[in-house]
mmCIF file of C-alpha atoms and ligand atoms in Angstrom:
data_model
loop_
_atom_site.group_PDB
_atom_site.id
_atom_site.type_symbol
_atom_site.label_atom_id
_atom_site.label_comp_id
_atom_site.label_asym_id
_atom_site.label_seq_id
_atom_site.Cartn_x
_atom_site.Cartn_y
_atom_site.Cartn_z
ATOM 1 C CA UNK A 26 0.000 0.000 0.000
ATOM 2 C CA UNK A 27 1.029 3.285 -0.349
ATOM 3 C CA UNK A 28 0.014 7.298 0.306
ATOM 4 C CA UNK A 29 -1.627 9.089 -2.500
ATOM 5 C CA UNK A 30 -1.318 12.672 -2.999
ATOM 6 C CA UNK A 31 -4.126 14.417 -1.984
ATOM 7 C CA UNK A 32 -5.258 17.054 -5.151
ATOM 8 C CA UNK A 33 -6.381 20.290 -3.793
ATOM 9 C CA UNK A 34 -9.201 22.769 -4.894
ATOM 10 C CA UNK A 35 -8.002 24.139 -8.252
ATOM 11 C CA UNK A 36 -6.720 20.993 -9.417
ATOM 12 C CA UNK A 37 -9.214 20.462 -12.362
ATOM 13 C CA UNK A 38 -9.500 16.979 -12.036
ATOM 14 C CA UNK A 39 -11.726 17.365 -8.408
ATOM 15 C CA UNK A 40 -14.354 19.176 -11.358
ATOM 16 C CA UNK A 41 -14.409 16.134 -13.702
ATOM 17 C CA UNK A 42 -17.088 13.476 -13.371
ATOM 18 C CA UNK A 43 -15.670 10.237 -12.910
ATOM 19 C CA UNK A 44 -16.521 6.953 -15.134
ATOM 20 C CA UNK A 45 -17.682 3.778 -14.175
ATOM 21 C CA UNK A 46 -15.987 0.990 -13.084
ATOM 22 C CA UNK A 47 -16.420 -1.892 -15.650
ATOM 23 C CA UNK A 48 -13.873 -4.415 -14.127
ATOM 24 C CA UNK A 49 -12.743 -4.565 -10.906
ATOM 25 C CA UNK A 50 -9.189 -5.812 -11.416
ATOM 26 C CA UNK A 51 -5.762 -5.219 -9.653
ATOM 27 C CA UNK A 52 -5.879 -1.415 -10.284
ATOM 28 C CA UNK A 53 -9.195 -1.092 -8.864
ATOM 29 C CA UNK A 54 -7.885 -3.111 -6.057
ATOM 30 C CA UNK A 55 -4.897 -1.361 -5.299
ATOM 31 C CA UNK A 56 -6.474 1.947 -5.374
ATOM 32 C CA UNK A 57 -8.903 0.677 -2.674
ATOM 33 C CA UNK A 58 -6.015 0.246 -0.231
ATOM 34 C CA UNK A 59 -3.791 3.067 -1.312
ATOM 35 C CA UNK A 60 -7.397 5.157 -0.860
ATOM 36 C CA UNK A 61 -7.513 3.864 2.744
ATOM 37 C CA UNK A 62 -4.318 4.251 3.871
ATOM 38 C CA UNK A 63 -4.134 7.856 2.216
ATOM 39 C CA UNK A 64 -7.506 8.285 4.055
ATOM 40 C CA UNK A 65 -5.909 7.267 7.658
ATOM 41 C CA UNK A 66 -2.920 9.188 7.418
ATOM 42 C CA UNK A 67 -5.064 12.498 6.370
ATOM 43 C CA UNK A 68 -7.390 11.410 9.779
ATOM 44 C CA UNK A 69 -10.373 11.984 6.938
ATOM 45 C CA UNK A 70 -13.735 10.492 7.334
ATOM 46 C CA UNK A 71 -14.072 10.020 3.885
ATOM 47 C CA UNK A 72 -12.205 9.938 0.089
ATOM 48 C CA UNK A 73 -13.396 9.724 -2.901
ATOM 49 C CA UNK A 74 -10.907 8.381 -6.138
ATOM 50 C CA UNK A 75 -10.636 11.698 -7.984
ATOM 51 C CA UNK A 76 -9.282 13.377 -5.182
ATOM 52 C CA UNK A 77 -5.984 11.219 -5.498
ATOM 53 C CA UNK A 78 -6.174 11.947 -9.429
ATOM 54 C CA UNK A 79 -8.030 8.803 -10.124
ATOM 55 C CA UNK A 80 -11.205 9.370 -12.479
ATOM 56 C CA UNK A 81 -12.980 6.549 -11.753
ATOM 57 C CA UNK A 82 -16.118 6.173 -9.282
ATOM 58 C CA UNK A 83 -14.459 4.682 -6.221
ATOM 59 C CA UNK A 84 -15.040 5.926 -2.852
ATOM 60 C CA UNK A 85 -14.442 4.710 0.688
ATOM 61 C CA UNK A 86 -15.814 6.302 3.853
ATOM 62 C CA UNK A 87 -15.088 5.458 7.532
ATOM 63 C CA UNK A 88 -16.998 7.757 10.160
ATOM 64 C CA UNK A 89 -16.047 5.835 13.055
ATOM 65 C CA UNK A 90 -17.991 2.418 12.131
ATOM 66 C CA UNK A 91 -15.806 0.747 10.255
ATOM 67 C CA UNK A 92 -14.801 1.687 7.155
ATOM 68 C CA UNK A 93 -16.951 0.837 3.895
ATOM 69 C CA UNK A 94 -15.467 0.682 -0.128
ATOM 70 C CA UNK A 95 -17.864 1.218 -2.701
ATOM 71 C CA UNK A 96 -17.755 0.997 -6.494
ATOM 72 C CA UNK A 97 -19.881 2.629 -8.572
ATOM 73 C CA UNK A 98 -22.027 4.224 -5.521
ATOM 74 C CA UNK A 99 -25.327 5.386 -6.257
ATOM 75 C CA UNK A 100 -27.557 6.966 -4.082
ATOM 76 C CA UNK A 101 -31.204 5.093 -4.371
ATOM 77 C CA UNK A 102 -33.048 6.738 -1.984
ATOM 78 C CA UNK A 103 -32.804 9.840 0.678
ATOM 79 C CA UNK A 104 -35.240 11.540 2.838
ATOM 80 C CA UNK A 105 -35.437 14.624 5.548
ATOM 81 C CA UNK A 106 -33.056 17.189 5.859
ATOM 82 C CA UNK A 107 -30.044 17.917 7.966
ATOM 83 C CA UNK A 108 -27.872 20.830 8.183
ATOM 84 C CA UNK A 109 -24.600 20.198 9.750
ATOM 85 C CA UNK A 110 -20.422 21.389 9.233
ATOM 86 C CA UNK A 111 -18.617 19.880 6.638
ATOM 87 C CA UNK A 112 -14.980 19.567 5.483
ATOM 88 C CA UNK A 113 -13.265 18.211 2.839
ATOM 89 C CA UNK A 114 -9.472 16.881 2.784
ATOM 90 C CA UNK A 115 -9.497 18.645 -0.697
ATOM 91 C CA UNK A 116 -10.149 21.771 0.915
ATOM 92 C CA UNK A 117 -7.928 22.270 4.114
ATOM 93 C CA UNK A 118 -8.568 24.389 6.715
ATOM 94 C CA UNK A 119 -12.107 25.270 5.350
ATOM 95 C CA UNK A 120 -15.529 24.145 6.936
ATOM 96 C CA UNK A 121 -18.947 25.192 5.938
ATOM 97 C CA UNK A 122 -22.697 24.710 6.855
ATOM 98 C CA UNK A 123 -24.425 21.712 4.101
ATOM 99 C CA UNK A 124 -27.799 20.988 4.427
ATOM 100 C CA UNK A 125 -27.955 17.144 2.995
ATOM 101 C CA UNK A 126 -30.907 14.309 3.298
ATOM 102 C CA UNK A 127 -31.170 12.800 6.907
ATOM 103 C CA UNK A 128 -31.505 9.174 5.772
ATOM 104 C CA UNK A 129 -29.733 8.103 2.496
ATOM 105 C CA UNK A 130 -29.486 4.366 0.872
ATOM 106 C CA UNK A 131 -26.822 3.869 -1.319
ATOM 107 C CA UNK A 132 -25.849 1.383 -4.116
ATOM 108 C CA UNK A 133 -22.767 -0.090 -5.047
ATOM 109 C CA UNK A 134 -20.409 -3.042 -5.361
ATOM 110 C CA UNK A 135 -17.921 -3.896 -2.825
ATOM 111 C CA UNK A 136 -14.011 -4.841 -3.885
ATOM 112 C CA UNK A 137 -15.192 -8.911 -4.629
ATOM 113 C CA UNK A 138 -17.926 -7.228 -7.119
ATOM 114 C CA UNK A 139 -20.710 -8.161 -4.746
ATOM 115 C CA UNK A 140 -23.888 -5.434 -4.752
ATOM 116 C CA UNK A 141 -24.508 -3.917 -1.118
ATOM 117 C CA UNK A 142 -26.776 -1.765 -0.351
ATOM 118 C CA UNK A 143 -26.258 0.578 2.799
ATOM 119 C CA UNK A 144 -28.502 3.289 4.587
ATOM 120 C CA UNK A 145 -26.950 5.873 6.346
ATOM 121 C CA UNK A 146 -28.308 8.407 8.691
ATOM 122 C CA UNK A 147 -27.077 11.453 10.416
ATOM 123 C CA UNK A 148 -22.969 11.726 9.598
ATOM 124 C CA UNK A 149 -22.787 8.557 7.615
ATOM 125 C CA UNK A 150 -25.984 9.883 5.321
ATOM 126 C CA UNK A 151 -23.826 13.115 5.074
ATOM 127 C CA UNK A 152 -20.591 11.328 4.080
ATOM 128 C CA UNK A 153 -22.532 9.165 1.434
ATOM 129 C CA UNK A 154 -23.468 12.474 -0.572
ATOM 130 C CA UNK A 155 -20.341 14.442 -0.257
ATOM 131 C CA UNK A 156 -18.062 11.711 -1.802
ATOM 132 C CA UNK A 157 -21.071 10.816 -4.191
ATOM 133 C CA UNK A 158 -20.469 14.347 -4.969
ATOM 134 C CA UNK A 159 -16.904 14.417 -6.073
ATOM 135 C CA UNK A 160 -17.494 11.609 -8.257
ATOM 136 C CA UNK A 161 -19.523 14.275 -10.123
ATOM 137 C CA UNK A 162 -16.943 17.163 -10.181
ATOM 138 C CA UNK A 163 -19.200 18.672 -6.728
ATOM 139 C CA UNK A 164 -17.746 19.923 -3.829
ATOM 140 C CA UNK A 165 -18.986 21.306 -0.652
ATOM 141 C CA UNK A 166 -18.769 24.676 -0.730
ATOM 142 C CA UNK A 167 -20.737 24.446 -3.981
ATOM 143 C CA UNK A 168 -23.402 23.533 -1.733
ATOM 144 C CA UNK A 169 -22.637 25.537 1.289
ATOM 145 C CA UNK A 170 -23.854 28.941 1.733
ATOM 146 C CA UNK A 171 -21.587 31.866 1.241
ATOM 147 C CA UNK A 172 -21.632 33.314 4.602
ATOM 148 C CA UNK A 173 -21.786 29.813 6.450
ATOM 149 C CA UNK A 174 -18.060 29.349 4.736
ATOM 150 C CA UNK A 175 -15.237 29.734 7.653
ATOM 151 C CA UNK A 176 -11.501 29.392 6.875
ATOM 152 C CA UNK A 177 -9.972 28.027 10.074
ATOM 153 C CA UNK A 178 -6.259 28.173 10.490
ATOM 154 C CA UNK A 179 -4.486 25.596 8.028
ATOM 155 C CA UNK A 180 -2.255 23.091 9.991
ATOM 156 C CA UNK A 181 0.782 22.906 9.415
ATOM 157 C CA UNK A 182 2.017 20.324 6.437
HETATM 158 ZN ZN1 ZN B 6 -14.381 15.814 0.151
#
């Protein structure tokens, strides 16, 4: 395994959509673990594929439950409405207010090809859409409203 570089806002690849995953082979594979050790090191809840410069619609998420890999994620069904602070390891040092579906069920295979369906509520829910988002070239503060934007002090890299 090894650490990805993390592409920052204003790399134009976080504003491309990504493509499908037709075969899951060693790349896919590969990327999956480099994903989650990049994700680790960051201390991120979340990554998405593009964001280490890989256009392909891969994302892996781990709020604190264990961590979940899905390929080709979909979102099937949401409902409610939460507002809540997100960041972005894309964006450092930057949080802002999202208002995102309370409940969400999402699609999508796992690394053996299998389909799983998940539902999510509350941060997970949240997670789902944001790295379903950068999968389509969308990133929080797209979503966020102007004046709920902060810029926190960047740590130190
Ligand atoms: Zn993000």
């Amino acid at each position: 395994m090894a650490i990805r570089i993390i592409r920052k806002e204003g790399d134009p690849i976080l504003r491309k959509v990504s493509r499908v995953v037709d075969k899951i082979d060693d790349r896919i594979i590969t990327l999956l673990d480099d994903m989650k050790e990049t994700m680790h090191d960051a201390e991120g809840a979340g990554l998405a594929a593009p964001q280490v410069g890989v256009l392909r619609r891969v994302i892996i998420i781990d709020v604190g439950e264990g961590l979940i890999e899905l390929i080709n994620p979909e979102i099937i069904f949401q409902e409610g409405s939460q507002c809540g602070e997100e960041g972005c390891l894309s964006i450092p040092g930057v949080t802002g207010e999202v208002i995102r579906p309370s409940v969400v069920k999402i699609k999508g295979l796992n690394r053996e090809g299998k389909e799983i369906i998940l539902e999510g509520e509350e941060l997970l829910a949240r997670a789902f859409c944001h790295e379903v988002d950068h999968l389509n070239g969308i990133l929080f503060i797209d979503r966020a409203e102007g004046d709920k934007i902060k810029k926190n002090k960047i740590k130190e890299e």
